[in-house]
């Protein structure tokens, strides 16, 4: 039941503007207050008199048990049994499908490069957004727009032809390819003509040269096998793996379409869309050497998605450093006359920094994501060994908590912010972390195991202590937190909500015992509140892509 809506109905009957309804500053003034100031003119009475009149007119209901005038306000009091019960029993299930389709472009690793920690942000944020939007009723198409085309392939082909050999490649593909890539850049510093060799190889690939194609296939296959391990470990799946290469056949038609709309200009041999009027640098669609680029493929991809999925929104979870690129692409689509251009949104995120600076495959500072994940899991294993050495399934729990720590750290920060990553903070069981939330969940599970014997009927109206009220209030805000997170495409809103819920729950745990409470009807009501807290924590963590062990 929605109490506010119910009061709204009472007000509507009297033709009163329900949007004036507000939460009063203190609880003696009821749960909702209706200010009468603005009515004074129309009714030609003082607000105080109006409040008095309304007090007589409006009749309490089962759930709105008292309505009283208080100065210029009309105060509404909600029946506590109904209120508490309502919050505790509110359903927490996924909403019905709303018929809207969202395409969500996320993760997008670049073939031949390791899945590094920088990709983690896109993957985690994208996965959480997809689950939150699905919960809210959208149909979400998860697209992994792989970086599987571009000059880097030419460079790798040259490097492999010159310095590589297959046995070593097959043994440890990602490390081997990374080393070759780093070597290419080092040697190219001394001998810039290597860049030209790389371009030549890429041109061969674009022209469909057999050998180049075979290399492309091999490098792609090895990389995908490797990414797949990480996705499995993180329980992440995609509906489409159409990467940049997929759009290759659609590039010519895309350029022709822009041509037809008279959007193209030549500039130093390149084809561009001039965006000067919009204060943007030009969107280059074809380079002077005839090769197409990243932007052309994104134009083709957006057009393809509009046709194939008829999206209501087309979202891209990509590093904030690509903002200009997306502005150019979206503007070009708008100028080309696509009405859906306004529904394309770049969901930008900041950089994750380790102590040793921005990670970059080029500079050779490479942090492999799986090493980071492994390290998190190991650190958690040590903590468990100290805190709870007899825990069942230690390995599994350590994996869940270790990954949870990293994911939560990422998601609990506003996505636009840069994040600094330090180990002690990320896995601190007492900080605003994943393990902290998971621990609260395990604590709730433990309370429920210990109170199975309580058979009394829950007396919900007895939940009146400050900590109980706070817990209920926080629980009542859950759906709103998800809705807000969906609206702003910000999982951090849900993550922060979970942190607050845990803080309130821990307070409740300290002051409101379940096991030792002599009043069994009160204890039973508390147990119900714990049950609900556990459901919300587990579901909230699941939406973020984090597991919740029963014990830890
Ligand atoms: N693979 C790209 C990169 O790492 C990101 C792709 C983002 N998605 C897109 N449709 N452009 O830089």
XYZ file of C-alpha atoms and ligand atoms in Angstrom:
564
model
C 0.000 0.000 0.000
C 1.137 3.481 -0.772
C 0.149 5.671 2.171
C 0.982 8.877 0.429
C -1.262 7.910 -2.473
C -4.024 7.025 -0.063
C -3.841 10.449 1.570
C -3.709 11.883 -1.920
C -7.042 10.215 -2.651
C -8.628 11.743 0.446
C -7.378 15.160 -0.620
C -8.528 14.699 -4.183
C -12.078 14.035 -3.049
C -12.072 17.551 -1.604
C -10.402 18.942 -4.738
C -7.258 19.797 -2.816
C -3.831 19.889 -4.508
C -2.174 16.691 -3.291
C 1.265 17.740 -4.514
C 1.499 20.066 -1.490
C 1.705 17.040 0.804
C 5.011 17.023 2.663
C 6.957 15.128 5.289
C 6.796 17.155 8.522
C 9.990 18.043 10.372
C 9.134 16.113 13.516
C 7.120 13.001 14.289
C 4.546 14.698 16.635
C 3.289 16.365 13.502
C 2.329 13.083 11.972
C 3.726 11.217 9.000
C 2.501 13.680 6.395
C 1.406 17.303 6.569
C -0.750 19.324 4.236
C -0.058 23.096 4.368
C -3.139 25.290 3.875
C -1.442 28.652 3.149
C -2.026 28.736 -0.580
C -5.735 27.999 -0.180
C -6.411 31.109 1.909
C -7.121 33.332 -1.066
C -9.554 31.012 -2.747
C -11.452 30.073 0.435
C -11.257 33.608 1.859
C -10.337 32.179 5.244
C -7.169 31.978 7.294
C -5.042 28.845 6.762
C -5.762 27.920 10.400
C -9.492 27.973 9.799
C -9.140 25.979 6.626
C -7.120 23.310 8.467
C -9.864 23.128 11.141
C -12.577 22.743 8.486
C -10.663 20.034 6.715
C -10.104 18.161 9.958
C -13.895 17.812 10.219
C -14.382 16.925 6.567
C -11.704 14.292 6.032
C -12.498 10.927 7.572
C -9.707 8.634 8.793
C -9.355 5.219 7.182
C -7.996 1.900 8.401
C -4.430 2.793 7.493
C -4.620 6.583 7.974
C -5.824 6.458 11.546
C -5.757 10.096 12.631
C -6.167 13.414 10.823
C -5.734 16.570 12.909
C -5.413 20.282 12.354
C -2.223 21.782 13.717
C -2.072 25.529 13.114
C -2.053 26.127 9.366
C -1.316 22.445 8.687
C -3.418 19.345 8.455
C -1.505 16.397 9.904
C -1.940 12.781 8.893
C -0.988 9.842 11.114
C -0.462 6.426 9.626
C -1.540 3.353 11.536
C 1.721 1.842 12.856
C 0.712 -1.780 12.530
C -0.321 -1.254 8.949
C 2.735 0.884 8.232
C 5.312 -1.456 9.716
C 3.682 -4.525 8.262
C 3.439 -2.885 4.885
C 7.148 -2.093 4.768
C 8.200 -5.506 5.940
C 5.892 -7.354 3.594
C 6.403 -5.155 0.541
C 7.343 -7.246 -2.480
C 10.838 -6.857 -3.825
C 10.371 -8.420 -7.201
C 11.312 -7.252 -10.651
C 8.715 -4.941 -12.157
C 6.556 -5.923 -15.111
C 8.015 -5.352 -18.570
C 7.300 -1.788 -19.678
C 7.697 -2.521 -23.388
C 10.771 -0.326 -23.760
C 14.039 -1.498 -25.265
C 17.482 -0.286 -24.240
C 20.676 -1.157 -26.058
C 23.628 -1.060 -23.700
C 27.169 -0.999 -25.053
C 29.655 -1.995 -22.363
C 32.884 -3.845 -21.510
C 34.343 -3.534 -25.060
C 37.877 -4.846 -24.495
C 40.368 -4.413 -27.288
C 41.340 -7.686 -28.879
C 44.968 -8.726 -28.291
C 45.168 -6.633 -25.182
C 44.615 -8.020 -21.714
C 41.385 -7.361 -19.957
C 42.888 -4.793 -17.677
C 41.504 -3.064 -14.645
C 40.398 -0.080 -16.727
C 37.942 -2.355 -18.543
C 36.606 -3.389 -15.200
C 34.771 -0.118 -14.768
C 32.853 -0.402 -18.011
C 32.103 -4.058 -17.381
C 30.941 -3.663 -13.803
C 29.025 -0.440 -14.305
C 27.451 -1.777 -17.494
C 26.462 -5.067 -15.888
C 24.912 -3.319 -12.880
C 23.046 -0.825 -15.063
C 21.718 -3.653 -17.197
C 20.397 -5.506 -14.148
C 18.919 -2.381 -12.575
C 17.151 -1.415 -15.808
C 15.879 -4.958 -16.264
C 14.537 -4.829 -12.706
C 12.720 -1.622 -13.572
C 10.995 -3.368 -16.476
C 13.125 -2.508 -19.504
C 14.274 -5.015 -22.062
C 18.034 -4.569 -22.138
C 20.197 -5.732 -25.050
C 23.742 -6.164 -23.748
C 26.264 -5.474 -26.476
C 29.980 -6.102 -26.254
C 31.318 -3.704 -28.885
C 34.701 -5.428 -29.115
C 37.685 -3.421 -30.286
C 38.471 -5.978 -32.959
C 39.419 -3.736 -35.869
C 41.923 -0.971 -36.412
C 45.558 -0.148 -36.992
C 46.663 -2.025 -33.875
C 46.030 -5.238 -35.810
C 48.474 -4.121 -38.452
C 51.077 -3.443 -35.809
C 50.582 -6.826 -34.192
C 50.791 -8.620 -37.532
C 54.047 -6.892 -38.298
C 55.381 -7.646 -34.820
C 54.365 -11.277 -34.982
C 55.800 -11.751 -38.465
C 59.063 -10.128 -37.410
C 59.667 -11.359 -33.866
C 57.006 -13.888 -33.034
C 56.492 -17.624 -33.243
C 53.416 -19.704 -32.789
C 54.346 -22.139 -30.013
C 54.986 -19.370 -27.534
C 51.883 -17.554 -28.677
C 49.695 -20.575 -27.998
C 51.233 -21.213 -24.594
C 50.211 -17.894 -23.051
C 48.508 -15.819 -25.748
C 47.653 -12.688 -23.831
C 51.009 -12.150 -22.183
C 52.753 -12.994 -25.401
C 50.680 -10.597 -27.502
C 51.056 -7.866 -24.908
C 54.820 -8.251 -24.951
C 54.843 -8.042 -28.741
C 52.691 -4.935 -28.661
C 54.907 -3.216 -26.125
C 57.980 -4.210 -28.130
C 56.481 -2.765 -31.295
C 56.011 0.592 -29.618
C 59.482 0.605 -28.143
C 61.135 -0.218 -31.442
C 58.943 2.228 -33.306
C 60.274 5.002 -31.108
C 63.738 4.341 -32.474
C 62.559 3.579 -35.995
C 59.358 5.436 -36.908
C 59.123 3.606 -40.231
C 57.623 0.688 -38.294
C 54.412 2.671 -37.992
C 54.238 2.626 -41.783
C 54.737 -1.183 -41.819
C 51.870 -1.503 -39.343
C 49.630 0.612 -41.539
C 50.493 -1.510 -44.547
C 49.456 -4.656 -42.725
C 46.215 -3.076 -41.642
C 45.510 -1.983 -45.210
C 46.005 -5.615 -46.262
C 43.506 -6.678 -43.649
C 40.974 -4.118 -44.837
C 41.419 -5.309 -48.413
C 40.721 -8.885 -47.373
C 44.237 -10.324 -47.790
C 44.113 -14.022 -46.832
C 47.119 -14.096 -44.550
C 46.080 -10.939 -42.753
C 42.552 -12.297 -42.286
C 43.903 -15.552 -40.872
C 45.991 -13.634 -38.355
C 43.016 -11.511 -37.441
C 40.954 -14.600 -36.796
C 43.621 -16.261 -34.711
C 44.304 -13.198 -32.554
C 40.589 -12.612 -32.062
C 39.858 -16.196 -31.137
C 42.658 -16.382 -28.583
C 41.611 -13.093 -27.025
C 37.948 -14.078 -26.801
C 38.780 -17.375 -25.135
C 40.721 -15.427 -22.601
C 38.030 -12.775 -21.966
C 35.499 -15.498 -21.580
C 37.248 -16.782 -18.468
C 36.931 -13.402 -16.824
C 33.280 -13.021 -17.820
C 32.491 -16.468 -16.427
C 34.260 -15.662 -13.211
C 32.236 -12.460 -12.872
C 28.992 -14.132 -14.055
C 28.560 -11.705 -16.910
C 26.929 -12.469 -20.231
C 26.100 -10.579 -23.437
C 23.342 -10.705 -26.007
C 25.555 -9.524 -28.829
C 29.263 -9.677 -29.536
C 29.095 -7.492 -32.603
C 32.385 -5.622 -32.404
C 33.960 -3.050 -34.657
C 34.822 -5.589 -37.363
C 31.164 -6.567 -37.635
C 30.347 -3.159 -39.116
C 32.999 -3.311 -41.807
C 30.493 -4.099 -44.620
C 28.255 -1.254 -43.469
C 30.879 1.473 -43.596
C 30.586 2.274 -47.275
C 26.790 2.624 -47.152
C 27.164 4.795 -44.055
C 29.573 7.141 -45.800
C 27.275 7.223 -48.843
C 24.365 8.142 -46.654
C 26.274 11.069 -45.169
C 27.292 12.083 -48.656
C 23.662 12.113 -49.773
C 22.770 14.384 -46.880
C 25.557 16.744 -48.004
C 27.334 16.424 -44.708
C 30.782 15.483 -45.979
C 33.700 17.756 -46.737
C 37.218 17.005 -47.867
C 40.021 18.176 -45.670
C 43.653 17.313 -46.410
C 42.521 14.252 -48.274
C 40.327 13.044 -45.448
C 36.530 12.983 -45.393
C 35.030 14.858 -42.489
C 31.783 16.167 -41.097
C 32.358 19.785 -40.186
C 30.943 20.481 -36.733
C 32.428 23.918 -36.218
C 28.962 25.461 -35.825
C 28.439 23.281 -32.785
C 31.796 24.081 -31.270
C 33.104 20.619 -31.982
C 36.147 19.515 -33.908
C 35.240 17.611 -37.092
C 34.075 14.030 -37.092
C 36.503 12.228 -39.384
C 34.869 9.378 -41.263
C 37.676 8.423 -43.615
C 41.371 9.093 -43.266
C 43.527 10.388 -46.095
C 44.943 6.895 -46.670
C 41.409 5.649 -47.307
C 41.025 3.702 -44.064
C 37.966 4.172 -41.940
C 38.154 4.859 -38.277
C 36.551 4.310 -34.925
C 33.923 7.041 -35.463
C 32.732 5.606 -38.788
C 32.178 2.250 -37.126
C 30.234 3.889 -34.313
C 28.008 5.697 -36.807
C 27.320 2.400 -38.571
C 26.765 0.625 -35.265
C 24.194 3.158 -34.043
C 22.268 2.973 -37.330
C 22.365 -0.818 -37.171
C 21.089 -0.835 -33.584
C 18.249 1.545 -34.376
C 17.144 -0.704 -37.231
C 17.659 -4.027 -35.504
C 16.443 -3.308 -31.983
C 14.279 -0.187 -32.383
C 15.708 1.058 -29.119
C 14.098 3.650 -26.864
C 17.536 4.466 -25.504
C 20.972 3.584 -26.847
C 23.574 3.749 -24.076
C 27.370 3.594 -24.077
C 29.327 2.893 -20.902
C 32.696 4.326 -21.887
C 35.583 6.254 -20.332
C 34.963 10.004 -19.976
C 38.026 10.620 -22.146
C 35.908 9.601 -25.129
C 33.304 12.338 -24.520
C 34.286 14.350 -27.575
C 34.093 11.265 -29.780
C 30.520 10.564 -28.709
C 29.479 14.188 -29.059
C 30.758 14.112 -32.633
C 29.049 10.842 -33.437
C 25.696 11.840 -31.901
C 25.775 15.266 -33.579
C 26.516 13.687 -36.951
C 23.595 11.281 -36.521
C 21.341 14.198 -35.619
C 22.452 16.167 -38.699
C 21.839 13.084 -40.820
C 18.223 13.393 -39.737
C 17.867 10.396 -37.435
C 15.241 11.339 -34.867
C 16.613 8.759 -32.432
C 19.964 10.565 -32.234
C 18.622 12.285 -29.102
C 18.207 8.899 -27.430
C 21.906 8.056 -27.707
C 23.624 8.693 -24.396
C 27.250 8.411 -23.386
C 27.413 7.170 -19.793
C 30.883 8.380 -18.956
C 33.075 7.191 -16.118
C 36.342 8.393 -14.602
C 39.677 6.684 -14.314
C 40.673 4.025 -11.819
C 44.115 4.906 -10.522
C 46.556 2.638 -8.814
C 49.426 4.086 -6.831
C 51.613 3.784 -9.904
C 49.491 6.041 -12.110
C 47.123 5.507 -15.000
C 47.384 2.057 -16.427
C 48.335 1.807 -19.994
C 49.294 -1.086 -22.202
C 51.406 1.248 -24.286
C 53.691 2.341 -21.547
C 54.112 -1.246 -20.560
C 52.571 -0.750 -17.113
C 50.116 -3.542 -17.425
C 47.878 -4.640 -14.675
C 46.086 -7.811 -15.561
C 42.604 -7.906 -14.197
C 42.841 -11.512 -13.111
C 45.909 -10.709 -11.028
C 43.947 -8.012 -9.251
C 41.032 -10.373 -8.674
C 43.366 -13.113 -7.432
C 45.039 -10.748 -5.052
C 41.701 -9.636 -3.619
C 40.646 -13.231 -3.093
C 43.955 -14.109 -1.417
C 43.716 -11.171 0.962
C 40.201 -12.163 1.948
C 41.351 -15.753 2.495
C 43.871 -14.473 5.016
C 41.242 -12.448 6.846
C 38.910 -15.443 7.014
C 41.754 -17.583 8.299
C 42.156 -15.126 11.177
C 38.533 -14.354 11.911
C 36.683 -17.549 11.196
C 39.056 -20.456 10.505
C 36.323 -23.095 10.768
C 34.138 -21.565 8.101
C 32.665 -24.028 5.604
C 33.499 -23.525 1.907
C 36.301 -21.104 2.725
C 37.573 -20.970 -0.847
C 34.196 -20.214 -2.342
C 33.415 -17.528 0.231
C 36.825 -15.915 -0.305
C 36.142 -15.775 -4.051
C 32.711 -14.204 -3.503
C 33.991 -11.660 -1.008
C 37.191 -10.852 -2.890
C 35.354 -10.147 -6.140
C 32.582 -8.408 -4.214
C 35.158 -6.066 -2.684
C 36.476 -4.958 -6.052
C 33.078 -4.635 -7.721
C 31.572 -2.735 -4.822
C 34.531 -0.380 -4.596
C 34.049 0.504 -8.213
C 30.273 0.846 -8.046
C 30.003 2.723 -4.760
C 31.751 5.737 -6.284
C 29.857 8.066 -8.568
C 30.837 6.790 -11.987
C 32.033 10.190 -13.156
C 34.622 10.449 -10.417
C 38.177 9.203 -10.686
C 38.742 6.404 -8.226
C 41.914 5.657 -6.369
C 42.454 2.057 -5.557
C 44.218 1.030 -2.391
C 44.091 -2.482 -1.074
C 43.461 -1.818 2.598
C 40.499 0.402 1.786
C 38.917 -1.890 -0.765
C 38.746 -4.939 1.512
C 38.251 -3.185 4.838
C 35.439 -5.120 6.545
C 34.527 -1.999 8.531
C 34.684 0.569 5.754
C 32.091 1.443 3.151
C 32.929 -1.679 1.216
C 31.520 -4.805 -0.350
C 32.711 -7.030 2.497
C 30.962 -4.710 4.958
C 27.630 -5.172 3.180
C 28.189 -8.894 2.682
C 29.039 -9.199 6.372
C 25.783 -7.497 7.374
C 23.937 -9.943 5.137
C 25.705 -12.910 6.751
C 24.877 -11.468 10.176
C 21.192 -11.302 9.215
C 21.409 -14.916 8.034
C 22.942 -15.917 11.332
C 20.179 -14.193 13.335
C 17.577 -16.031 11.293
C 19.275 -19.389 11.979
C 19.265 -18.677 15.704
C 15.640 -17.565 15.912
C 13.952 -20.370 14.033
C 12.289 -21.495 17.272
C 10.339 -18.277 17.776
C 6.790 -19.129 16.808
C 4.904 -16.118 18.246
C 2.847 -13.939 15.926
C 4.743 -10.784 15.024
C 3.367 -7.669 16.722
C 4.461 -5.092 14.152
C 3.113 -2.128 16.096
C 5.706 -2.845 18.776
C 8.575 -1.826 16.518
C 8.809 1.675 17.960
C 12.395 2.018 19.206
C 14.476 4.610 17.341
C 16.648 1.904 15.783
C 13.619 -0.096 14.697
C 11.974 2.934 13.153
C 15.167 3.885 11.380
C 15.550 0.381 9.980
C 11.970 0.343 8.704
C 12.325 3.770 7.206
C 15.491 2.716 5.394
C 13.794 -0.446 4.140
C 10.912 1.617 2.820
C 13.350 3.572 0.634
C 14.661 0.544 -1.260
C 12.465 0.708 -4.370
C 13.065 4.414 -4.628
C 16.839 3.865 -4.550
C 16.626 1.400 -7.435
C 14.347 3.698 -9.418
C 16.746 6.607 -8.931
C 19.745 4.485 -9.868
C 17.911 3.477 -13.056
C 16.866 7.005 -13.895
C 20.365 8.412 -13.583
C 22.120 5.251 -14.769
C 24.106 5.301 -11.524
C 24.610 2.054 -9.621
C 26.384 4.151 -6.963
C 22.959 5.309 -5.750
C 22.000 1.727 -4.965
C 25.440 0.951 -3.486
C 25.237 3.937 -1.164
C 21.725 2.996 -0.179
C 22.970 -0.475 0.818
C 25.736 1.046 2.936
C 23.230 3.196 4.830
C 20.926 0.230 5.284
C 23.814 -1.762 6.791
C 24.726 1.057 9.156
C 21.153 1.304 10.377
C 20.878 -2.462 10.575
C 24.055 -2.724 12.670
C 22.623 -0.140 15.079
C 19.431 -2.126 15.287
C 21.452 -5.304 15.883
C 23.223 -3.718 18.844
C 20.123 -2.336 20.521
C 17.247 -4.601 19.599
C 17.988 -8.251 20.365
C 15.967 -10.995 18.728
C 17.247 -14.126 20.485
C 17.147 -12.817 24.077
C 14.070 -10.575 23.843
C 11.541 -11.857 26.442
C 8.533 -10.351 24.638
C 8.183 -13.011 21.960
C 5.680 -11.063 19.859
C 8.178 -8.202 19.654
C 11.038 -10.619 18.975
C 8.995 -12.157 16.149
C 8.429 -8.728 14.611
C 12.151 -7.991 14.825
C 12.904 -11.292 13.139
C 10.588 -10.275 10.295
C 12.482 -6.998 9.977
C 15.771 -8.924 9.841
C 14.330 -11.231 7.211
C 13.331 -8.286 5.074
C 16.734 -6.644 5.538
C 18.390 -9.840 4.374
C 16.219 -10.034 1.252
C 16.967 -6.411 0.362
C 20.710 -6.768 0.931
C 20.908 -9.909 -1.134
C 18.796 -8.568 -3.954
C 20.618 -5.230 -3.936
C 24.004 -6.938 -4.094
C 22.776 -9.222 -6.871
C 21.707 -6.204 -8.912
C 25.237 -4.872 -8.539
C 26.678 -8.197 -9.667
C 27.851 -9.321 -6.222
C 27.141 -12.578 -4.414
C 26.096 -12.807 -0.787
C 27.402 -15.765 1.211
C 25.241 -16.996 4.109
C 28.259 -17.209 6.370
C 31.613 -15.458 6.350
N 37.101 -0.556 -27.338
C 37.026 0.840 -27.072
C 38.194 1.273 -26.218
O 38.624 0.552 -25.355
C 35.738 1.223 -26.401
C 34.510 1.004 -27.233
C 33.336 1.764 -26.705
N 32.145 1.544 -27.436
C 31.854 2.157 -28.587
N 30.740 1.856 -29.185
N 32.665 3.039 -29.098
O 38.692 2.358 -26.371
